[in-house]
C-alpha angles and dihedrals in degrees: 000000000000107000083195099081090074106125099024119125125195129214124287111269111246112276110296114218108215107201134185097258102055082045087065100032085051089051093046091053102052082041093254118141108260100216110185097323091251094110117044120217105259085250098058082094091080091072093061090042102051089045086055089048095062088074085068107042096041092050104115094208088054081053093190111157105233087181085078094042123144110186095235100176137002132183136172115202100189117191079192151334129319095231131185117273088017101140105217128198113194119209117191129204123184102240094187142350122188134136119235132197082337095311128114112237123180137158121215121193115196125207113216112187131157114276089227097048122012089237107151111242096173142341125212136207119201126188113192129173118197102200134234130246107254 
């Protein structure tokens, strides 16, 4: 893995419609009620943000092996609620990128904002370990 991509960000993702139905769909699934799909579970960023991810992780020069990934660590920190209609753009930074005792480790903080105005709705931090062979 190359540790010297701490610090580097990627684009936005192009504007994510959040609609009713995956609302639901999202609240069905972590075992949350899904009331009428207006209002999404505190969690339902996740689904922005690991979409985002996938520029990282897919990123041949970063050369991290998502194939061996344990989900270490995962926060949500909302400004507000994730609402239906609500168009979302995710920005991810690489917080931090070491190896330790043979395993990958890196942190990945996404940025999710409204597409119209910038405005933060949440930020992520994700902590992922790609294991080493052993």
């Amino acid at each position: 893995m190359n540790l010297s991509y701490t610090g580097r960000s990627y684009p936005p993702t192009e504007p994510y419609e959040v609609g009713r139905e995956k609302i639901r769909e999202f609240a069905l699934a972590v075992g949350s009620e899904p009331g009428d799909g207006r209002t999404a579970p505190p969690t339902f960023p996740i689904v922005l943000s690991m979409h985002a991810e996938k520029q990282v992780v897919d990123d041949p020069d970063f050369g991290f092996d998502f194939s061996r990934v344990v989900h270490r660590d995962q926060r949500f920190e909302s400004v507000r609620p994730v609402r239906s209609g609500d168009r979302l753009t995710v920005t991810v930074e690489v917080v931090a990128a070491d190896t330790v005792d043979g395993n990958d480790v890196v942190t990945l903080r996404g940025h999710i904002r409204e597409a119209d105005g910038g405005a933060t709705v949440c930020t992520t931090t994700s902590t992922l370990v790609s294991r080493g062979g052993r």
